[in-house]
XYZ file of C-alpha atoms in Angstrom:
697
model
C 60.403 -3.658 -27.414
C 57.332 -3.968 -29.609
C 54.332 -1.882 -28.601
C 50.938 -3.533 -28.960
C 48.502 -1.622 -31.173
C 45.478 -3.687 -30.195
C 42.510 -1.598 -29.081
C 39.818 -2.752 -26.739
C 36.210 -2.346 -27.873
C 32.857 -2.992 -26.277
C 32.797 -6.287 -28.154
C 35.603 -7.516 -25.913
C 33.423 -7.352 -22.839
C 32.309 -10.680 -21.412
C 28.981 -11.858 -22.796
C 27.353 -11.567 -19.376
C 28.212 -7.859 -19.089
C 27.276 -7.119 -22.692
C 23.974 -8.932 -22.216
C 23.168 -6.819 -19.145
C 24.014 -3.622 -21.031
C 21.705 -4.476 -23.926
C 18.985 -5.636 -21.535
C 19.048 -2.180 -19.913
C 18.157 -0.484 -23.215
C 14.403 0.158 -23.373
C 13.986 2.152 -26.605
C 12.827 -0.200 -29.372
C 14.606 1.544 -32.250
C 17.874 1.587 -30.291
C 17.568 -2.131 -29.600
C 16.857 -2.818 -33.262
C 19.939 -0.796 -34.233
C 22.044 -2.749 -31.747
C 20.892 -6.032 -33.270
C 22.380 -4.957 -36.626
C 25.937 -4.609 -35.277
C 26.854 -8.274 -35.495
C 25.450 -11.762 -35.168
C 26.600 -11.844 -31.556
C 24.736 -8.647 -30.754
C 21.680 -9.900 -32.606
C 21.530 -13.050 -30.493
C 22.072 -11.112 -27.271
C 19.399 -8.549 -28.136
C 16.834 -11.196 -28.986
C 17.613 -13.228 -25.879
C 17.113 -10.170 -23.619
C 13.938 -8.845 -25.263
C 11.159 -9.374 -22.719
C 8.381 -7.220 -24.210
C 7.097 -7.212 -27.776
C 4.202 -5.582 -29.636
C 3.242 -7.200 -32.937
C 2.203 -4.676 -35.588
C 2.009 -6.825 -38.725
C -1.052 -8.021 -40.575
C -2.919 -10.918 -38.997
C -2.964 -12.748 -42.339
C 0.867 -12.991 -42.129
C 1.018 -14.842 -38.814
C 2.625 -17.774 -40.642
C 5.724 -15.524 -40.931
C 6.037 -15.079 -37.172
C 9.647 -14.696 -35.960
C 10.932 -17.525 -33.814
C 13.878 -15.687 -32.239
C 11.970 -13.837 -29.447
C 11.691 -16.804 -27.154
C 12.441 -14.774 -24.006
C 9.446 -12.495 -24.434
C 7.217 -12.494 -21.356
C 4.912 -9.584 -22.298
C 3.171 -9.899 -25.675
C 0.791 -7.292 -27.130
C -1.490 -8.533 -29.917
C -3.987 -5.667 -29.682
C -2.428 -3.610 -32.499
C -2.367 -6.240 -35.222
C -3.835 -5.133 -38.537
C -6.588 -4.825 -39.584
C -7.190 -3.140 -36.240
C -10.309 -4.226 -34.365
C -11.022 -7.299 -36.481
C -11.342 -10.706 -34.779
C -7.790 -12.015 -34.571
C -7.993 -15.659 -35.575
C -11.043 -15.052 -37.741
C -8.831 -12.806 -39.916
C -6.311 -15.585 -40.387
C -9.027 -18.044 -41.246
C -10.364 -15.679 -43.877
C -6.939 -15.138 -45.395
C -6.246 -18.862 -45.604
C -9.510 -20.710 -45.487
C -7.797 -24.081 -45.618
C -5.882 -23.426 -42.394
C -7.344 -24.283 -39.035
C -7.294 -21.224 -36.705
C -6.134 -23.565 -33.933
C -2.922 -24.026 -35.917
C -2.207 -20.299 -35.720
C -2.834 -20.352 -31.978
C -0.343 -23.209 -31.655
C 2.157 -21.286 -33.799
C 1.913 -18.296 -31.481
C 2.631 -20.586 -28.549
C 5.673 -22.070 -30.303
C 7.077 -18.635 -31.193
C 6.536 -17.144 -27.732
C 6.675 -20.010 -25.226
C 7.359 -17.911 -22.109
C 4.542 -15.372 -22.279
C 3.283 -14.380 -18.838
C 1.467 -11.155 -19.768
C -0.886 -10.800 -22.760
C -2.780 -7.894 -24.355
C -5.322 -8.824 -27.018
C -8.186 -7.235 -28.949
C -11.060 -9.598 -28.188
C -13.920 -8.804 -30.570
C -15.559 -12.066 -29.511
C -14.543 -14.978 -27.215
C -13.352 -17.155 -30.131
C -9.683 -16.044 -30.037
C -9.459 -16.415 -26.251
C -10.975 -19.873 -26.407
C -8.075 -20.911 -28.652
C -5.234 -18.897 -27.104
C -5.918 -19.307 -23.378
C -5.176 -23.088 -23.375
C -1.903 -22.401 -25.214
C -0.648 -20.063 -22.477
C -2.140 -21.668 -19.392
C 0.575 -20.118 -17.197
C -0.533 -16.544 -17.955
C -0.483 -14.327 -14.880
C -1.566 -11.006 -16.447
C -4.032 -10.280 -19.207
C -5.576 -7.150 -20.670
C -8.581 -7.329 -22.979
C -9.311 -4.567 -25.481
C -12.597 -4.014 -27.323
C -14.121 -0.741 -28.497
C -16.836 -2.398 -30.596
C -20.223 -3.311 -29.209
C -20.515 -6.441 -27.144
C -22.159 -9.264 -29.138
C -25.690 -9.266 -27.649
C -26.200 -13.019 -28.005
C -23.415 -13.873 -25.574
C -24.420 -15.059 -22.097
C -23.146 -12.998 -19.111
C -19.424 -13.412 -18.545
C -18.759 -15.345 -21.750
C -15.889 -13.026 -22.727
C -13.996 -13.616 -19.496
C -14.717 -17.266 -18.759
C -12.030 -18.674 -21.152
C -9.397 -16.886 -19.069
C -10.666 -18.107 -15.707
C -11.177 -21.645 -17.008
C -7.706 -22.103 -18.534
C -5.314 -19.699 -16.768
C -5.128 -20.998 -13.233
C -2.320 -18.630 -12.212
C -3.961 -15.410 -13.325
C -3.471 -12.586 -10.815
C -4.033 -9.470 -12.941
C -7.088 -8.684 -15.083
C -7.394 -5.362 -16.930
C -10.749 -4.540 -18.559
C -10.329 -0.758 -18.642
C -10.511 -0.680 -22.472
C -12.941 -3.549 -22.916
C -16.521 -2.770 -23.949
C -18.788 -5.089 -21.978
C -21.709 -4.988 -19.560
C -21.366 -4.492 -15.831
C -23.320 -7.688 -15.165
C -20.655 -9.697 -17.068
C -18.119 -9.397 -14.262
C -19.716 -10.713 -11.012
C -21.126 -13.945 -12.563
C -17.762 -14.806 -14.123
C -15.924 -14.272 -10.830
C -18.505 -16.292 -8.910
C -18.206 -19.191 -11.366
C -14.515 -19.645 -10.517
C -14.105 -18.476 -6.916
C -10.661 -20.037 -6.439
C -9.237 -18.167 -9.433
C -10.963 -14.931 -8.439
C -9.428 -15.216 -4.977
C -5.942 -15.186 -6.556
C -6.466 -11.828 -8.263
C -4.294 -9.048 -6.881
C -4.997 -6.492 -9.640
C -8.413 -5.720 -11.149
C -9.024 -2.737 -13.413
C -12.685 -2.017 -14.207
C -12.208 1.702 -14.807
C -14.060 1.618 -18.094
C -15.700 4.722 -19.643
C -18.028 2.513 -21.684
C -20.152 1.884 -18.579
C -22.717 4.711 -18.725
C -23.798 4.294 -15.094
C -20.865 2.355 -13.686
C -21.175 -0.591 -11.339
C -24.034 -0.629 -8.885
C -23.477 -0.945 -5.152
C -24.389 -4.628 -5.028
C -22.035 -5.431 -7.919
C -19.150 -3.610 -6.244
C -19.748 -5.529 -3.028
C -19.916 -8.858 -4.898
C -16.668 -8.117 -6.759
C -14.790 -7.118 -3.609
C -16.076 -10.183 -1.778
C -15.036 -12.512 -4.622
C -11.493 -11.051 -4.715
C -10.349 -10.747 -1.080
C -6.620 -10.643 -1.944
C -6.790 -7.612 -4.198
C -3.920 -5.155 -3.795
C -5.028 -2.852 -6.591
C -8.662 -2.149 -7.470
C -9.860 0.375 -10.035
C -13.581 0.551 -10.705
C -16.158 2.935 -12.166
C -19.243 3.311 -9.991
C -22.222 5.637 -9.658
C -22.294 7.891 -6.591
C -25.366 9.930 -7.592
C -28.076 9.156 -4.994
C -30.806 9.813 -7.563
C -29.960 6.504 -9.271
C -31.031 3.068 -8.108
C -28.067 1.112 -6.748
C -25.860 4.127 -6.047
C -22.641 3.651 -4.106
C -22.795 4.971 -0.552
C -21.528 4.357 2.958
C -22.267 0.649 3.090
C -20.427 -0.088 -0.159
C -17.297 1.828 0.839
C -17.112 -0.020 4.133
C -17.549 -3.365 2.389
C -14.496 -2.627 0.206
C -12.280 -1.970 3.230
C -13.616 -5.071 5.008
C -13.445 -7.449 2.021
C -10.104 -6.217 0.609
C -7.907 -5.103 3.535
C -4.667 -5.582 1.545
C -5.388 -2.786 -0.923
C -2.447 -0.514 -1.723
C -4.203 1.178 -4.647
C -7.899 2.066 -4.698
C -9.443 4.074 -7.522
C -13.183 4.741 -7.372
C -14.453 7.114 -10.050
C -17.796 8.312 -11.322
C -18.316 7.503 -15.057
C -18.712 11.227 -15.769
C -15.286 11.892 -14.270
C -13.731 9.338 -16.629
C -15.037 11.295 -19.612
C -13.003 14.349 -18.546
C -16.159 16.449 -18.729
C -15.356 20.085 -18.015
C -17.393 22.107 -15.569
C -18.472 25.680 -16.180
C -15.851 27.895 -14.464
C -18.555 30.453 -13.653
C -20.642 28.083 -11.518
C -20.495 28.089 -7.722
C -18.753 24.722 -7.699
C -21.301 22.759 -5.681
C -23.447 20.152 -7.405
C -27.227 20.110 -6.828
C -27.079 16.853 -4.839
C -24.753 15.533 -2.144
C -23.301 12.044 -2.307
C -24.584 9.600 0.273
C -21.145 9.393 1.907
C -20.465 10.675 5.410
C -17.196 11.765 6.977
C -17.603 9.071 9.630
C -17.704 6.409 6.910
C -14.584 7.800 5.258
C -12.768 7.700 8.587
C -13.769 4.079 9.184
C -12.836 3.138 5.609
C -9.381 4.726 5.823
C -8.798 3.019 9.170
C -9.396 -0.350 7.525
C -6.857 0.182 4.714
C -3.475 0.684 6.444
C -1.446 -0.397 3.374
C -2.893 2.290 1.087
C -0.319 4.009 -1.146
C -2.482 5.483 -3.927
C -6.065 6.626 -3.377
C -8.529 8.139 -5.857
C -12.087 9.088 -4.932
C -13.311 10.981 -7.995
C -16.936 11.705 -7.160
C -19.326 13.962 -9.083
C -21.533 14.825 -6.072
C -20.718 16.919 -3.031
C -18.916 15.447 -0.040
C -18.726 18.269 2.500
C -16.524 19.129 5.491
C -13.958 16.419 4.797
C -10.974 17.875 6.677
C -11.304 15.444 9.648
C -11.328 12.490 7.244
C -8.160 13.763 5.553
C -6.406 13.987 8.919
C -7.330 10.382 9.739
C -6.169 9.351 6.262
C -2.731 10.753 7.073
C -2.451 8.960 10.422
C -3.973 5.592 9.454
C -2.352 5.250 5.997
C 1.352 5.996 6.603
C 2.390 4.716 3.152
C 0.086 7.076 1.226
C 1.988 8.838 -1.553
C -0.661 9.701 -4.167
C -4.115 11.216 -3.614
C -6.813 12.326 -6.063
C -10.124 13.803 -4.921
C -13.157 15.049 -6.825
C -15.928 17.186 -5.275
C -14.437 16.872 -1.789
C -15.141 20.184 -0.050
C -13.519 21.590 3.078
C -10.235 19.759 2.518
C -8.116 22.724 3.657
C -9.640 25.486 5.808
C -6.775 26.949 7.865
C -7.613 29.224 10.773
C -4.890 31.609 11.943
C -2.311 29.773 9.822
C -2.961 26.474 11.611
C -2.717 23.546 9.204
C -5.648 21.160 8.918
C -7.184 18.597 6.608
C -5.169 17.559 3.589
C -2.330 19.916 4.539
C -1.390 17.414 7.259
C -0.677 14.672 4.674
C 2.999 15.556 4.667
C 4.156 12.377 2.888
C 2.203 13.046 -0.309
C 4.189 13.192 -3.555
C 1.234 13.485 -5.963
C -1.988 15.419 -5.357
C -4.944 16.029 -7.679
C -8.015 18.011 -6.638
C -11.090 18.639 -8.768
C -14.108 20.860 -8.166
C -13.283 21.920 -4.593
C -15.728 24.821 -4.339
C -14.502 26.326 -1.070
C -10.748 26.093 -1.623
C -9.170 29.559 -1.400
C -5.660 30.910 -1.856
C -5.016 30.531 1.876
C -6.125 26.899 1.786
C -3.897 26.208 -1.219
C -0.892 27.836 0.458
C -1.532 25.767 3.586
C -1.373 22.618 1.413
C 2.015 23.710 0.058
C 3.304 24.339 3.591
C 2.172 20.947 4.820
C 2.770 18.769 1.730
C 6.362 19.824 1.129
C 7.296 16.711 -0.881
C 4.840 17.235 -3.755
C 6.318 16.352 -7.143
C 3.040 16.364 -9.086
C 0.055 18.657 -8.588
C -3.214 18.910 -10.536
C -5.964 21.441 -9.877
C -9.212 21.586 -11.808
C -12.437 23.531 -11.402
C -11.411 25.574 -8.337
C -12.865 29.004 -9.077
C -11.482 30.823 -6.019
C -7.802 30.202 -6.760
C -5.967 33.209 -8.188
C -2.546 33.805 -9.701
C -1.425 35.124 -6.310
C -2.267 31.946 -4.452
C -0.940 29.670 -7.179
C 2.336 31.544 -7.401
C 2.886 31.393 -3.654
C 2.046 27.680 -3.775
C 4.776 26.930 -6.330
C 7.237 29.211 -4.513
C 6.939 27.012 -1.447
C 7.407 23.863 -3.560
C 10.060 25.148 -5.939
C 12.530 22.400 -4.985
C 10.288 19.412 -5.682
C 7.415 20.326 -8.044
C 8.030 19.271 -11.676
C 4.592 18.183 -12.964
C 1.661 20.648 -12.926
C -1.841 20.702 -14.403
C -4.073 23.779 -14.143
C -7.479 23.345 -15.753
C -10.902 24.950 -15.689
C -10.035 27.501 -12.995
C -11.893 30.778 -13.538
C -9.023 33.078 -12.562
C -6.221 31.094 -14.220
C -6.158 31.518 -17.962
C -3.093 30.771 -20.061
C -1.053 33.898 -19.282
C -2.091 33.886 -15.595
C -1.110 30.245 -15.188
C 2.281 30.774 -16.788
C 2.936 33.845 -14.666
C 2.042 31.878 -11.548
C 4.525 29.158 -12.510
C 7.484 31.508 -12.993
C 9.238 30.375 -9.757
C 9.627 26.836 -11.144
C 10.007 27.841 -14.776
C 13.513 26.395 -14.956
C 12.550 23.116 -13.193
C 9.156 21.998 -14.457
C 9.132 18.988 -16.803
C 5.446 18.385 -17.566
C 2.756 21.047 -17.834
C -0.931 21.339 -18.736
C -2.798 24.621 -19.087
C -6.070 25.760 -20.631
C -5.487 28.132 -23.535
C -8.048 30.731 -22.546
C -6.582 33.997 -23.690
C -7.165 36.933 -21.366
C -8.656 40.093 -22.815
C -6.500 43.182 -23.299
C -7.830 44.741 -20.088
C -7.105 41.575 -18.084
C -3.575 41.436 -19.500
C -2.974 45.032 -18.475
C -4.217 44.279 -14.969
C -1.979 41.226 -14.802
C 1.091 43.272 -15.733
C 0.297 45.860 -13.069
C -0.512 43.346 -10.349
C 1.621 43.485 -7.206
C 1.299 41.046 -4.409
C 3.191 40.369 -1.250
C 2.301 37.469 1.006
C 4.115 37.388 4.355
C 3.237 35.058 7.181
C 2.798 36.605 10.593
C 5.944 36.754 12.684
C 5.060 33.809 14.889
C 4.226 31.471 11.997
C 7.225 32.706 10.078
C 9.644 31.817 12.857
C 8.002 28.429 13.403
C 7.511 27.254 9.823
C 9.925 29.100 7.589
C 12.763 29.631 9.963
C 14.980 32.136 8.099
C 14.915 35.329 6.107
C 15.801 33.588 2.855
C 12.558 31.619 2.854
C 10.667 34.777 3.720
C 12.110 36.563 0.709
C 10.868 33.766 -1.524
C 7.334 34.722 -0.594
C 7.823 38.462 -1.225
C 7.659 39.317 -4.882
C 6.454 41.983 -7.242
C 4.868 40.748 -10.431
C 5.930 44.054 -12.023
C 9.582 43.424 -11.220
C 11.662 42.773 -14.341
C 13.455 39.943 -12.535
C 10.166 38.035 -12.600
C 9.480 38.469 -16.311
C 9.205 35.430 -18.628
C 11.881 36.764 -20.957
C 14.590 36.414 -18.301
C 14.393 32.616 -18.041
C 13.692 29.697 -20.329
C 11.587 26.604 -19.721
C 14.793 24.631 -20.102
C 13.607 21.331 -18.584
C 10.072 21.275 -19.993
C 9.676 17.998 -21.922
C 5.924 17.558 -22.300
C 3.292 20.252 -22.818
C -0.472 19.658 -22.795
C -2.940 22.296 -24.000
C -6.722 22.572 -24.037
C -8.557 24.780 -26.545
C -12.151 25.728 -27.058
C -13.121 25.221 -30.692
C -12.382 28.291 -32.779
C -9.550 29.565 -30.576
C -6.054 30.068 -31.998
C -2.700 28.609 -30.968
C -0.589 31.601 -32.035
C -0.949 33.657 -28.778
C 0.794 30.833 -26.880
C 4.283 32.138 -27.562
C 3.564 35.717 -26.551
C 1.905 34.390 -23.369
C 5.308 33.209 -22.178
C 6.175 29.859 -23.783
C 8.427 31.038 -26.562
C 11.635 29.470 -25.204
C 11.370 25.706 -24.578
C 14.653 24.247 -25.899
C 14.024 20.668 -24.706
C 10.312 20.290 -25.427
C 9.828 16.879 -27.091
C 6.093 16.187 -26.916
C 2.983 18.331 -27.173
C -0.635 17.261 -26.659
C -3.393 19.490 -28.006
C -7.051 18.845 -27.249
C -9.777 20.840 -29.004
C -13.299 20.649 -27.633
C -16.629 22.216 -28.548
C -19.515 22.415 -30.996
C -18.470 24.146 -34.206
C -21.978 23.930 -35.687
C -22.783 27.264 -34.073
C -19.601 29.037 -35.150
C -18.929 31.068 -38.243
C -15.758 30.866 -40.313
C -12.623 31.714 -38.248
C -11.092 35.120 -38.872
C -7.697 33.570 -39.618
C -6.858 30.860 -42.099
C -5.035 28.549 -39.708
C -4.984 27.380 -36.122
C -1.266 28.122 -35.824
C 0.614 24.794 -35.764
C 3.493 26.268 -37.761
C 4.357 28.483 -34.765
C 5.471 25.326 -32.919
C 8.461 25.111 -35.292
C 10.170 27.381 -32.768
C 10.702 24.339 -30.519
C 13.831 22.612 -31.917
C 13.382 19.174 -30.296
C 9.630 18.773 -30.815
C 9.134 15.300 -32.325
C 5.872 13.915 -30.923
C 2.378 15.349 -31.141
C -1.105 14.305 -30.100
C -3.744 16.402 -31.864
C -7.105 15.430 -30.399
C -10.121 16.945 -32.163
C -12.299 13.987 -31.202
C -14.552 16.140 -29.009
C -15.030 18.711 -31.769
C -18.560 18.255 -33.117
C -19.714 19.405 -36.530
C -21.277 18.488 -39.855
C -19.624 15.542 -41.592
C -21.520 16.238 -44.799
C -22.901 19.427 -46.333
C -23.174 22.188 -43.747
C -25.915 24.840 -43.721
C -25.257 28.137 -45.462
C -22.640 30.200 -43.641
C -21.253 27.194 -41.739
C -18.138 25.077 -42.334
C -18.284 21.297 -42.544
C -15.744 19.150 -40.714
C -13.371 18.903 -43.688
C -12.820 22.670 -43.583
C -12.331 22.598 -39.822
C -9.730 19.855 -40.303
C -7.936 22.064 -42.810
C -8.033 24.904 -40.278
C -6.442 22.798 -37.512
C -3.870 20.923 -39.618
C -2.717 23.805 -41.805
C 1.018 24.337 -41.309
C 1.764 20.941 -39.770
C 4.268 20.276 -42.551
C 6.547 22.940 -41.066
C 7.166 20.733 -38.010
C 9.782 17.971 -37.879
C 7.454 15.467 -36.245
C 8.529 11.863 -35.831
C 5.257 10.569 -34.314
C 1.696 11.841 -34.649
C -1.546 10.669 -33.050
C -4.534 12.380 -34.658
C -8.198 12.231 -33.640
C -10.416 13.685 -36.424
C -13.499 15.719 -35.430
C -16.808 13.876 -35.394
C -20.441 14.079 -36.392
C -22.314 12.344 -33.577
C -25.584 12.282 -35.477
C -24.125 9.757 -37.943
C -21.389 8.346 -35.645
C -18.695 9.342 -38.102
C -15.119 10.300 -37.270
C -13.286 10.148 -40.559
C -10.165 11.612 -42.166
C -11.150 14.120 -44.842
C -9.459 14.958 -48.152
C -7.923 18.263 -46.910
C -6.578 16.469 -43.831
C -4.946 13.728 -45.904
C -3.411 16.347 -48.183
C -1.922 18.285 -45.262
C -0.614 15.195 -43.442
C 1.319 14.151 -46.527
C 3.408 17.310 -46.143
C 5.102 16.034 -42.954
C 8.544 15.047 -44.308
C 10.039 13.441 -41.178
C 6.983 11.512 -39.965
C 7.655 7.833 -39.190
C 4.638 6.817 -37.116
C 1.046 7.923 -37.720
C -1.951 6.657 -35.765
C -5.318 7.997 -36.959
C -7.985 7.434 -34.306
C -10.875 7.222 -36.730
C -11.591 5.966 -40.215
C -10.351 6.933 -43.691
C -11.205 6.105 -47.291
C -8.638 3.973 -49.064
C -7.776 6.586 -51.692
C -7.153 9.160 -48.924
C -4.732 6.739 -47.278
C -2.752 6.525 -50.504
C -1.862 10.204 -50.074
C 0.217 9.201 -47.065
C 2.573 7.140 -49.247
C 4.166 10.432 -50.281
C 5.677 10.832 -46.799
C 9.234 9.587 -47.466
C 10.107 8.119 -44.034
C 6.689 6.817 -42.985
C 6.960 3.304 -41.535
C 3.989 2.693 -39.261
C 0.387 3.718 -40.008
C -2.796 2.439 -38.432
C -6.460 3.345 -38.273
C -7.848 2.835 -34.771
C -11.534 3.293 -34.021
C -10.789 3.415 -30.302
C -13.883 5.274 -29.196
C -17.279 4.113 -27.970
C -19.011 2.754 -29.896
C -16.635 1.841 -32.727
C -18.395 1.619 -36.133
C -19.722 -1.841 -36.922
C -20.180 -1.529 -40.684
C -17.050 -3.267 -41.946
C -18.304 -3.184 -45.539
C -17.517 0.534 -45.804
C -14.328 1.362 -47.719
C -13.293 3.287 -44.610
C -13.059 0.129 -42.514
C -12.840 -2.802 -44.902
C -9.980 -5.160 -44.058
C -8.877 -5.505 -47.679
C -8.577 -1.736 -48.037
C -6.244 -1.524 -45.039
C -4.227 -4.492 -46.292
C -3.717 -2.968 -49.730
C -2.447 0.246 -48.193
C -0.073 -1.633 -45.868
C 1.283 -3.645 -48.782
C 1.995 -0.449 -50.703
C 3.654 1.048 -47.611
C 5.879 -1.974 -47.070
C 6.982 -2.101 -50.715
C 8.640 1.295 -50.459
C 12.363 1.739 -49.945
C 13.138 3.588 -46.693
C 16.467 5.440 -46.535
C 17.450 4.271 -43.050
């Protein structure tokens, strides 16, 4: 009897099953690889691709692919040259072609677009594109350049409201405009505004945020909002500040809200507070606890709430208790300058500790929060997966360690920032109980002095609840033992365990500090770390030359899977040109921070060069270009600043580099497009040279 030798492969699966398998793949490079298997796989991959970001040059729009007809989300904000008017670029490249023809071509290539992201330097592109996709339901506008001053109020948004009758989501969080552009546009088309369910106005370009009257007008114009994010001024010293009346109007006008994010413009800038201050601001916000209680009572569908205020709101525990009872779906909470949120007396839980359904909690600048209050939060909020604490000067390593002990089964995402008693080593020691579970971590790299390190090694602490509370809340001896520990005990040392599940690490540095002590502080063994974000902040104009030659990036080569890095020196201020005697200009500081980066096997790099605010310049220097070219495995490089054309040509020596872009995504983006650092032709020549190269894979 003959035995069949036929083997079954994945190709033999029915097309429906194979299509579902490919549709489940989200990684772009994996999908592209799948499309190269066969013609059948190519057709299936293209037919299941629902999201696409175009990264080509705008002058080449005539070469648009026509095979992505199932795409529903289209991102045009990263077309090159970045930041230039979209259809104006095409008209310049081919002056005989009507820009309306390119708009029609986009419509023909992507007929099913429902969600659009576009860099809108002026309303011209939207005036042409909005009629082509009249069925758009979601749109995000991006603009980091100054708003054209000659435009009437709302002119940037009106093309959307006039042509897209089904719009329900509008995102202006990265769109530089004026606050008085929004209410007039919404009032002009009240029926369209009433359909909006998502509105994001959380824009750091608003120096003072929206005034109280504007917030009330927006909430009244959009009564069906389910998600509202808006920057507004809570400081009572300013005219039009947001207070009790405005908060109540939001709950009355938009009762369907499931996400509400109200933030002070200063909070959006991630401005750090001085850890040595008392924690209270000079002025209190004009918001009472009674108003908060009434507001929470009017928003029963709330799931995510952020009230990031930069003025004191005192004695808020009663409001937090009402929030728990009146908003049963609440899962995420972020508070800034809310004081008295957890003040337990005789181990009795109160305030935020009663919000037992919370999965994500972020607290900033809570001046009166102590270790006991923090531990009470851990006892009450036992489902926390994510926790962020910033600017709480009374929290110590003892309280933080007990906190994570109580949450060691759920907590995987932690941020500790700007806390006086929690430097780098202290924070890592406090997180030892979840060292083998944590996936995402942020700490401030403030290195303790030798004396503080000695004290930390000798510290012993034992926290035991009283017998009554222990029997009621913990229930057994095993849980009690989790709270009894000796920081001197060798079983608690860093060297005994690895950070085996840590995938993303975020670090903050003061300018002039070094990265090299990080490993000895306890992060030497992170076998699965894939991404690291480094932010350097400070004024280097007052610093002398560092004692060491390099910041210490080469020490990160110890992490075998590290492939992505964000190196943000954008808040490092210095001299772009010749520095005074004894000082270093920004090019030398760039060399200091980038030295050794070639030793890392990075696949993706986002780099923000340091800046000179006096001349509004944030540009890649010659030493920086020379060091970046030493990254052999780099495939994607985004420089968030400008660069001279001949410096860009250095990057052609990176053998595997495929995707490079200059993004001036900071306020205000430079307007002088005649400079060789920003000229469209300069970027195009570099891209042409990049695309002519042969890439091994």
